[in-house]
Coordinates of C-alpha atoms in Angstrom, one line a residue:
Chain A
X1251 CA -2.2 -39.3 6.0
X1252 CA -4.2 -36.3 5.1
X1253 CA -3.0 -32.7 5.3
X1254 CA -4.7 -29.8 7.0
X1255 CA -6.1 -27.3 4.6
X1256 CA -8.2 -24.2 5.4
X1257 CA -6.0 -21.8 7.2
X1258 CA -7.3 -19.7 10.0
X1259 CA -6.0 -17.2 12.5
X1260 CA -7.7 -18.6 15.5
X1261 CA -6.7 -19.5 19.0
X1262 CA -7.3 -23.2 18.9
X1263 CA -9.3 -23.6 22.0
X1264 CA -11.9 -21.1 21.0
X1265 CA -14.9 -22.4 19.1
X1266 CA -17.7 -20.0 19.6
X1267 CA -20.6 -19.9 17.3
X1268 CA -20.9 -16.9 14.9
X1269 CA -23.3 -14.6 16.6
X1270 CA -21.6 -11.3 16.8
X1271 CA -22.4 -8.1 15.0
X1272 CA -24.5 -5.1 15.6
X1273 CA -24.3 -1.9 13.7
X1274 CA -25.7 1.2 15.3
X1275 CA -25.6 4.9 14.4
X1276 CA -25.4 7.0 17.5
X1277 CA -26.5 10.7 17.7
X1278 CA -23.0 11.9 17.2
X1279 CA -22.9 9.9 13.9
X1280 CA -20.3 7.4 15.1
X1281 CA -21.0 3.9 13.9
X1282 CA -20.3 1.3 16.5
X1283 CA -20.1 -2.4 15.7
X1284 CA -18.9 -5.4 17.6
X1285 CA -16.8 -8.4 16.7
X1286 CA -17.5 -10.5 19.7
X1287 CA -16.8 -13.9 18.4
X1288 CA -15.0 -15.9 15.7
X1289 CA -14.3 -14.0 12.6
X1290 CA -16.0 -15.5 9.5
X1291 CA -17.2 -14.4 6.0
X1292 CA -20.3 -13.0 7.7
X1293 CA -18.1 -10.8 9.9
X1294 CA -16.3 -9.4 6.8
X1295 CA -19.7 -8.7 5.1
X1296 CA -20.8 -6.8 8.2
X1297 CA -17.7 -4.7 8.3
X1298 CA -18.0 -3.9 4.6
X1299 CA -21.6 -3.0 5.2
X1300 CA -20.8 -0.8 8.2
X1301 CA -18.1 1.1 6.2
X1302 CA -20.5 1.6 3.3
X1303 CA -23.3 2.7 5.7
X1304 CA -20.9 5.1 7.5
X1305 CA -19.8 6.6 4.2
X1306 CA -23.4 7.0 3.1
X1307 CA -24.6 8.8 6.2
X1308 CA -21.4 10.8 6.5
X1309 CA -20.4 9.3 9.9
X1310 CA -17.4 10.8 11.6
X1311 CA -15.9 7.4 12.4
X1312 CA -16.5 3.6 12.6
X1313 CA -15.6 2.0 15.9
X1314 CA -15.1 -1.8 15.8
X1315 CA -15.2 -3.3 19.3
X1316 CA -13.0 -6.4 19.3
X1317 CA -13.3 -9.3 21.7
X1318 CA -12.4 -12.3 19.6
X1319 CA -10.3 -15.5 19.6
X1320 CA -9.5 -14.9 15.8
X1321 CA -11.0 -16.5 12.8
X1322 CA -10.7 -17.1 9.1
X1323 CA -7.7 -15.6 7.3
X1324 CA -9.4 -14.7 4.0
X1325 CA -12.2 -12.9 5.9
X1326 CA -9.6 -11.1 7.9
X1327 CA -7.9 -9.8 4.7
X1328 CA -11.3 -8.6 3.5
X1329 CA -11.9 -6.7 6.7
X1330 CA -8.5 -5.1 6.7
X1331 CA -8.9 -4.2 3.0
X1332 CA -12.3 -2.6 3.8
X1333 CA -10.8 -0.6 6.6
X1334 CA -7.9 0.6 4.4
X1335 CA -10.2 1.6 1.5
X1336 CA -12.8 3.3 3.8
X1337 CA -13.4 7.0 3.5
X1338 CA -14.1 7.3 7.1
X1339 CA -11.7 6.7 10.0
X1340 CA -11.9 3.2 11.4
X1341 CA -11.0 2.8 15.1
X1342 CA -10.5 -0.8 16.4
X1343 CA -11.0 -1.0 20.2
X1344 CA -10.2 -4.1 22.3
X1345 CA -13.0 -3.8 24.9
X1346 CA -14.3 -4.3 27.5
X1347 CA -11.8 -4.8 30.4
X1348 CA -10.7 -8.4 30.2
X1349 CA -11.3 -8.7 26.4
X1350 CA -8.9 -10.3 24.0
X1351 CA -8.2 -9.7 20.3
X1352 CA -6.1 -12.7 19.5
X1353 CA -4.7 -13.8 16.2
X1354 CA -6.9 -12.4 13.4
X1355 CA -8.1 -9.8 16.0
X1356 CA -4.6 -8.6 16.4
X1357 CA -4.1 -8.2 12.7
X1358 CA -7.4 -6.2 12.4
X1359 CA -6.2 -3.9 15.2
X1360 CA -2.8 -3.3 13.6
X1361 CA -4.6 -2.7 10.2
X1362 CA -6.9 0.0 11.6
X1363 CA -6.5 3.7 11.3
X1364 CA -6.6 4.0 15.0
X1365 CA -5.8 1.2 17.4
X1366 CA -7.1 1.3 21.0
X1367 CA -7.3 -1.0 24.0
X1368 CA -9.1 -0.9 27.3
X1369 CA -7.3 -1.7 30.5
X1370 CA -6.6 -5.4 31.2
X1371 CA -7.0 -6.5 27.6
X1372 CA -4.6 -8.6 25.5
X1373 CA -3.6 -9.2 22.0
X1374 CA -1.2 -11.6 20.2
X1375 CA -0.7 -15.3 19.1
X1376 CA -1.2 -14.7 15.4
X1377 CA 0.5 -17.8 14.0
X1378 CA -2.1 -19.3 11.5
X1379 CA -3.6 -22.7 12.0
X1380 CA -4.9 -25.1 9.4
X1381 CA -7.9 -27.5 9.6
X1382 CA -8.3 -31.0 8.2
X1383 CA -11.6 -32.0 6.6
X1384 CA -12.3 -33.7 10.0
X1385 CA -12.0 -30.5 11.9
X1386 CA -8.5 -31.3 13.4
X1387 CA -6.2 -28.3 13.6
X1388 CA -2.5 -27.7 13.7
X1389 CA -0.3 -24.6 13.5
X1390 CA 1.0 -23.7 10.1
X1391 CA 4.8 -23.8 9.9
X1392 CA 5.3 -23.4 6.1
X1393 CA 7.4 -20.5 5.1
X1394 CA 5.1 -19.8 2.1
X1395 CA 2.3 -18.8 4.5
X1396 CA 4.3 -17.4 7.4
X1397 CA 6.6 -15.2 5.2
X1398 CA 3.6 -13.8 3.3
X1399 CA 1.6 -13.1 6.5
X1400 CA 4.6 -11.6 8.2
X1401 CA 5.2 -9.3 5.3
X1402 CA 1.5 -8.4 5.1
X1403 CA 1.3 -7.3 8.8
X1404 CA 4.7 -5.6 8.8
X1405 CA 3.6 -3.5 5.8
X1406 CA 0.3 -2.6 7.6
X1407 CA 2.3 -1.6 10.7
X1408 CA 4.5 0.6 8.4
X1409 CA 1.4 2.1 6.8
X1410 CA 0.1 3.3 10.2
X1411 CA 3.5 4.0 11.8
X1412 CA 3.3 1.1 14.3
X1413 CA 6.1 -1.1 15.6
X1414 CA 7.0 -3.4 12.6
X1415 CA 9.1 -5.8 14.7
X1416 CA 6.4 -6.5 17.2
X1417 CA 3.9 -6.8 14.4
X1418 CA 6.0 -9.6 12.8
X1419 CA 6.6 -11.3 16.2
X1420 CA 2.9 -11.7 16.7
X1421 CA 3.1 -14.1 13.7
X1422 CA 6.5 -15.7 14.1
X1423 CA 6.8 -16.0 17.9
X1424 CA 3.1 -15.8 19.0
X1425 CA 4.0 -12.7 20.9
X1426 CA 1.3 -11.6 23.4
X1427 CA 1.0 -8.1 24.9
X1428 CA -1.4 -6.4 27.3
X1429 CA -2.7 -2.9 26.7
X1430 CA 0.2 -1.2 28.7
X1431 CA 2.9 -3.0 26.7
X1432 CA 1.1 -2.5 23.4
X1433 CA 1.0 1.2 24.0
X1434 CA 4.6 1.4 25.2
X1435 CA 5.8 -0.6 22.2
X1436 CA 3.8 1.6 19.8
X1437 CA 1.4 -1.0 18.6
X1438 CA -1.7 0.9 19.6
X1439 CA -2.4 4.7 19.7
X1440 CA -4.5 5.0 22.8
X1441 CA -5.8 3.4 25.9
X1442 CA -9.4 4.1 27.0
X1443 CA -11.6 2.7 29.7
X1444 CA -14.8 3.0 27.7
X1445 CA -16.2 4.2 24.4
X1446 CA -17.1 7.6 25.7
X1447 CA -13.5 8.3 26.8
X1448 CA -12.2 6.8 23.5
X1449 CA -14.3 9.2 21.5
X1450 CA -13.1 12.2 23.6
X1451 CA -9.5 11.3 22.7
X1452 CA -8.0 13.7 20.2
X1453 CA -6.0 12.0 17.6
X1454 CA -2.8 13.9 17.0
X1455 CA -1.7 12.1 13.9
X1456 CA -4.8 12.7 11.9
X1457 CA -3.0 14.1 8.9
X1458 CA -1.4 10.7 8.5
X1459 CA -4.8 9.1 8.2
X1460 CA -7.1 11.1 6.0
X1461 CA -5.4 14.5 5.6
X1462 CA -8.3 15.8 7.7
X1463 CA -7.8 18.2 10.6
X1464 CA -9.5 15.6 12.9
X1465 CA -9.9 11.9 12.4
X1466 CA -12.0 11.3 15.4
X1467 CA -15.1 13.0 16.6
X1468 CA -14.5 15.5 19.4
Chain B
X60 CA -2.3 -43.0 0.3
X61 CA -3.4 -40.6 -2.4
X62 CA -1.2 -38.1 -4.2
X63 CA -1.5 -34.4 -4.4
X64 CA -2.0 -33.5 -8.0
X65 CA -3.0 -30.1 -9.5
X66 CA -0.1 -27.7 -8.9
X67 CA -0.9 -24.2 -8.0
X68 CA 0.8 -21.0 -7.1
X69 CA -1.5 -19.9 -4.4
X70 CA -1.2 -18.7 -0.8
X71 CA -2.9 -21.6 0.9
X72 CA -5.1 -19.6 3.1
X73 CA -6.9 -17.9 0.3
X74 CA -9.9 -19.5 -1.1
X75 CA -11.8 -16.8 -2.9
X76 CA -14.2 -17.5 -5.7
X77 CA -13.3 -16.5 -9.2
X78 CA -15.0 -13.2 -9.8
X79 CA -12.5 -10.9 -11.1
X80 CA -12.1 -9.4 -14.5
X81 CA -13.2 -6.3 -16.2
X82 CA -11.8 -5.0 -19.5
X83 CA -12.3 -1.4 -20.3
X84 CA -11.0 0.8 -23.0
X85 CA -10.4 4.3 -21.8
X86 CA -10.4 7.4 -24.0
X87 CA -6.6 7.4 -24.1
X88 CA -6.8 3.8 -25.6
X89 CA -5.2 2.1 -22.6
X90 CA -6.9 -1.2 -21.8
X91 CA -7.2 -1.7 -18.1
X92 CA -8.1 -5.0 -16.6
X93 CA -8.1 -6.3 -13.1
X94 CA -7.0 -9.6 -11.6
X95 CA -8.5 -9.2 -8.1
X96 CA -8.9 -12.8 -7.0
X97 CA -7.6 -16.3 -7.5
X98 CA -6.0 -16.9 -11.0
X99 CA -7.8 -19.6 -12.9
X100 CA -8.3 -20.7 -16.5
X101 CA -10.9 -18.0 -16.9
X102 CA -8.4 -15.4 -15.9
X103 CA -6.0 -16.6 -18.6
X104 CA -8.8 -16.4 -21.1
X105 CA -9.5 -12.9 -20.1
X106 CA -5.9 -11.8 -20.4
X107 CA -5.6 -13.4 -23.8
X108 CA -8.8 -11.6 -24.8
X109 CA -7.6 -8.3 -23.5
X110 CA -4.3 -8.6 -25.4
X111 CA -6.2 -9.5 -28.6
X112 CA -8.6 -6.7 -28.1
X113 CA -5.8 -4.2 -27.4
X114 CA -4.0 -5.2 -30.6
X115 CA -7.1 -5.0 -32.7
X116 CA -8.0 -1.5 -31.5
X117 CA -4.4 -0.3 -31.6
X118 CA -4.3 0.4 -27.9
X119 CA -1.2 2.0 -26.5
X120 CA -0.9 -0.4 -23.6
X121 CA -2.6 -3.0 -21.5
X122 CA -2.5 -2.4 -17.7
X123 CA -3.2 -5.4 -15.5
X124 CA -4.1 -4.5 -12.0
X125 CA -3.0 -7.2 -9.6
X126 CA -4.4 -7.9 -6.1
X127 CA -4.3 -11.6 -5.9
X128 CA -3.3 -14.5 -3.6
X129 CA -2.1 -16.4 -6.6
X130 CA -3.6 -19.3 -8.5
X131 CA -3.3 -22.1 -11.0
X132 CA 0.2 -22.7 -12.4
X133 CA -0.9 -23.7 -15.9
X134 CA -3.1 -20.6 -16.2
X135 CA -0.2 -18.5 -15.0
X136 CA 2.0 -19.8 -17.7
X137 CA -0.7 -19.0 -20.3
X138 CA -0.9 -15.4 -19.0
X139 CA 2.9 -14.9 -19.0
X140 CA 3.0 -16.3 -22.5
X141 CA 0.2 -14.1 -23.7
X142 CA 2.1 -11.1 -22.3
X143 CA 5.3 -12.1 -23.9
X144 CA 3.7 -12.6 -27.3
X145 CA 1.6 -9.4 -27.1
X146 CA 2.3 -6.7 -29.7
X147 CA 1.3 -4.0 -27.2
X148 CA 3.2 -3.3 -24.0
X149 CA 1.7 -4.9 -20.9
X150 CA 2.1 -3.2 -17.6
X151 CA 1.4 -5.1 -14.4
X152 CA 0.5 -2.9 -11.5
X153 CA 0.1 -4.1 -7.9
X154 CA -2.6 -1.8 -6.8
X155 CA -4.3 -0.2 -4.7
X156 CA -2.4 0.6 -1.5
X157 CA -2.4 -2.5 0.6
X158 CA -2.8 -4.9 -2.3
X159 CA -0.8 -8.1 -2.6
X160 CA 0.4 -10.0 -5.7
X161 CA 1.5 -13.2 -4.0
X162 CA 2.8 -16.4 -5.7
X163 CA 1.4 -16.5 -9.2
X164 CA 0.8 -12.8 -9.0
X165 CA 4.5 -12.3 -8.4
X166 CA 5.4 -14.4 -11.5
X167 CA 3.0 -12.4 -13.7
X168 CA 4.6 -9.1 -12.4
X169 CA 8.1 -10.3 -13.2
X170 CA 7.0 -11.6 -16.6
X171 CA 5.4 -8.3 -17.7
X172 CA 7.0 -5.7 -19.9
X173 CA 6.7 -3.1 -17.2
X174 CA 6.3 -4.0 -13.5
X175 CA 4.8 -1.4 -11.2
X176 CA 3.7 -1.3 -7.5
X177 CA 1.7 1.1 -5.5
X178 CA 2.8 2.2 -2.0
X179 CA 2.3 -0.4 0.8
X180 CA 1.9 -3.3 -1.6
X181 CA 3.7 -6.6 -1.3
X182 CA 4.7 -9.6 -3.5
X183 CA 6.4 -13.0 -2.9
X184 CA 5.8 -16.5 -1.5
X185 CA 5.9 -18.2 -4.9
X186 CA 6.6 -21.8 -3.9
X187 CA 4.0 -23.9 -5.6
X188 CA 1.5 -26.0 -3.7
X189 CA -0.3 -29.2 -4.7
X190 CA -3.9 -30.2 -4.0
X191 CA -5.3 -33.6 -3.2
X192 CA -8.6 -34.7 -4.7
X193 CA -10.2 -33.7 -1.4
X194 CA -8.8 -30.1 -1.6
X195 CA -6.1 -30.5 0.9
X196 CA -2.9 -28.7 0.0
X197 CA 0.8 -28.9 0.7
X198 CA 3.9 -27.1 -0.5
X199 CA 5.7 -28.8 -3.5
X200 CA 9.2 -29.7 -2.5
X201 CA 10.2 -31.9 -5.5
X202 CA 13.2 -30.6 -7.3
X203 CA 11.6 -31.5 -10.7
X204 CA 9.0 -28.8 -10.2
X205 CA 11.0 -26.3 -8.1
X206 CA 14.0 -26.3 -10.4
X207 CA 11.8 -25.9 -13.5
X208 CA 9.9 -23.0 -12.0
X209 CA 13.0 -21.3 -10.7
X210 CA 14.6 -21.5 -14.1
X211 CA 11.4 -20.2 -15.8
X212 CA 11.2 -17.2 -13.6
X213 CA 14.9 -16.5 -13.6
X214 CA 14.8 -16.5 -17.4
X215 CA 11.8 -14.1 -17.4
X216 CA 13.8 -11.8 -15.0
X217 CA 16.7 -11.9 -17.4
X218 CA 14.4 -11.2 -20.4
X219 CA 13.3 -7.9 -18.8
X220 CA 16.5 -7.0 -17.0
X221 CA 15.2 -7.7 -13.5
X222 CA 17.0 -9.1 -10.5
X223 CA 17.5 -12.8 -11.3
X224 CA 18.5 -13.8 -7.8
X225 CA 15.5 -12.3 -6.1
X226 CA 13.3 -13.8 -8.8
X227 CA 14.6 -17.3 -7.9
X228 CA 14.3 -16.6 -4.1
X229 CA 10.6 -15.9 -4.5
X230 CA 10.3 -19.6 -5.4
X231 CA 13.0 -21.3 -3.3
X232 CA 12.8 -19.2 -0.1
X233 CA 9.3 -17.7 -0.3
X234 CA 10.9 -14.3 -0.3
X235 CA 8.5 -11.4 0.3
X236 CA 9.1 -7.8 -0.6
X237 CA 7.3 -4.6 -0.3
X238 CA 7.2 -2.0 -3.1
X239 CA 10.2 0.0 -1.8
X240 CA 12.4 -3.1 -1.6
X241 CA 11.1 -4.4 -4.9
X242 CA 12.2 -1.2 -6.6
X243 CA 15.5 -1.0 -4.8
X244 CA 16.3 -4.7 -5.7
X245 CA 15.3 -4.1 -9.4
X246 CA 12.4 -6.3 -9.4
X247 CA 10.0 -3.6 -10.6
X248 CA 10.5 -0.6 -12.8
X249 CA 8.3 2.0 -11.1
X250 CA 6.3 2.9 -8.1
X251 CA 3.0 4.8 -8.7
X252 CA 0.3 5.8 -6.3
X253 CA -2.5 5.5 -8.9
X254 CA -3.2 4.6 -12.5
X255 CA -3.0 8.2 -13.6
X256 CA 0.5 8.7 -12.3
X257 CA 1.5 5.3 -13.6
X258 CA 0.5 6.3 -17.1
X259 CA 2.3 9.6 -16.9
X260 CA 5.5 7.7 -16.1
X261 CA 7.9 7.7 -19.0
X262 CA 9.5 4.4 -19.6
X263 CA 13.2 4.9 -20.3
X264 CA 14.0 1.4 -21.5
X265 CA 11.3 1.2 -24.2
X266 CA 13.7 0.2 -26.9
X267 CA 14.4 -3.0 -25.0
X268 CA 10.7 -3.8 -25.2
X269 CA 9.3 -3.1 -28.5
X270 CA 11.8 -1.0 -30.4
X271 CA 9.3 1.9 -30.0
X272 CA 10.2 5.4 -28.9
X273 CA 7.7 5.1 -26.1
X274 CA 6.2 2.0 -24.6
X275 CA 3.7 3.7 -22.4
X276 CA 1.2 6.4 -23.3
X277 CA 2.2 9.9 -22.3

């Protein structure tokens, strides 16, 4: 019997190709990029590049649009680290209406300076899965992985003042929430119907993010 | 059926390449090196070299910055031995904010003269894993390995006056802790937000380390 090895944070039934990212600088110097598919090493590279570019051009924020079934865990860590170490505010936004940020997408949302969701979007199901060399998958149940990942996301929730219990339940119970419940339970900061209304939202906890008077462009 | 052989202390979902170490001598003669990836034989060589170099130049301390998913068990033993036999104080520091020193990283932290963590960092999940020739992994459950490793880390905790029970639980229960809990439970000596504030911390138990009036540079 072989064991399953590479661990991923992916909803099992989602096997899109990797074809996902665009980075654009708008007039108002907000960088907008999209994670619209499975999260891979290429996604992490693009997020790191977007952060670097945003810092170089003095952008006011980076907005990451999430509509993803999840993806590789090590790439997810790299993305969350890049967000944490960024000198510009990073806003993750589950968008458009009907979008999902499952599994790794949920972790990226929780690990962002500002977390936003559009109406009728969902997050959750973040128990990791492992893959055999033959591509077969199964949920990871080992305490070594689950405890580490639970502590990791709980600490990120604490870092940004989010609901630590719900953060842990995404891993341990595959909790799923829609945008209304995510806001009510203090997982996200704001609901917005589109990017324009997201960018007009005034962040009231900016001093917790970068000690700046404003963390999002007005 | 094949057997899983090489034993590692690694969070399974992390498969970074080995690209990690820099050794720098600062003006204040503190050597700073970084373990920012998986711990391998090369990491152990670099730690041994850093200790040797620090002793040769009469450095005041070696600071090992940890942000690692863990790594090879034999290399971890070599690193902990090198620290123990060093003639200069070795300070392990989980840094920066958001960093993790899982598995082998936790053992190195416990086995250092001074253990420090930055805010929002985590440690734990130190049950060893084994690998098949095909790279598949599974947690080690054999008492031969677990008892030996538990005793090893408990003894290191006793050596440095740390919490022996928590040290053992990192192995046997995959305990995870953040920096606040690690300080409260007497696993670490100090919390510091950056290297500068770490180096300004005055160690009060120096005579237990090297019979010197001060173990860390002022």
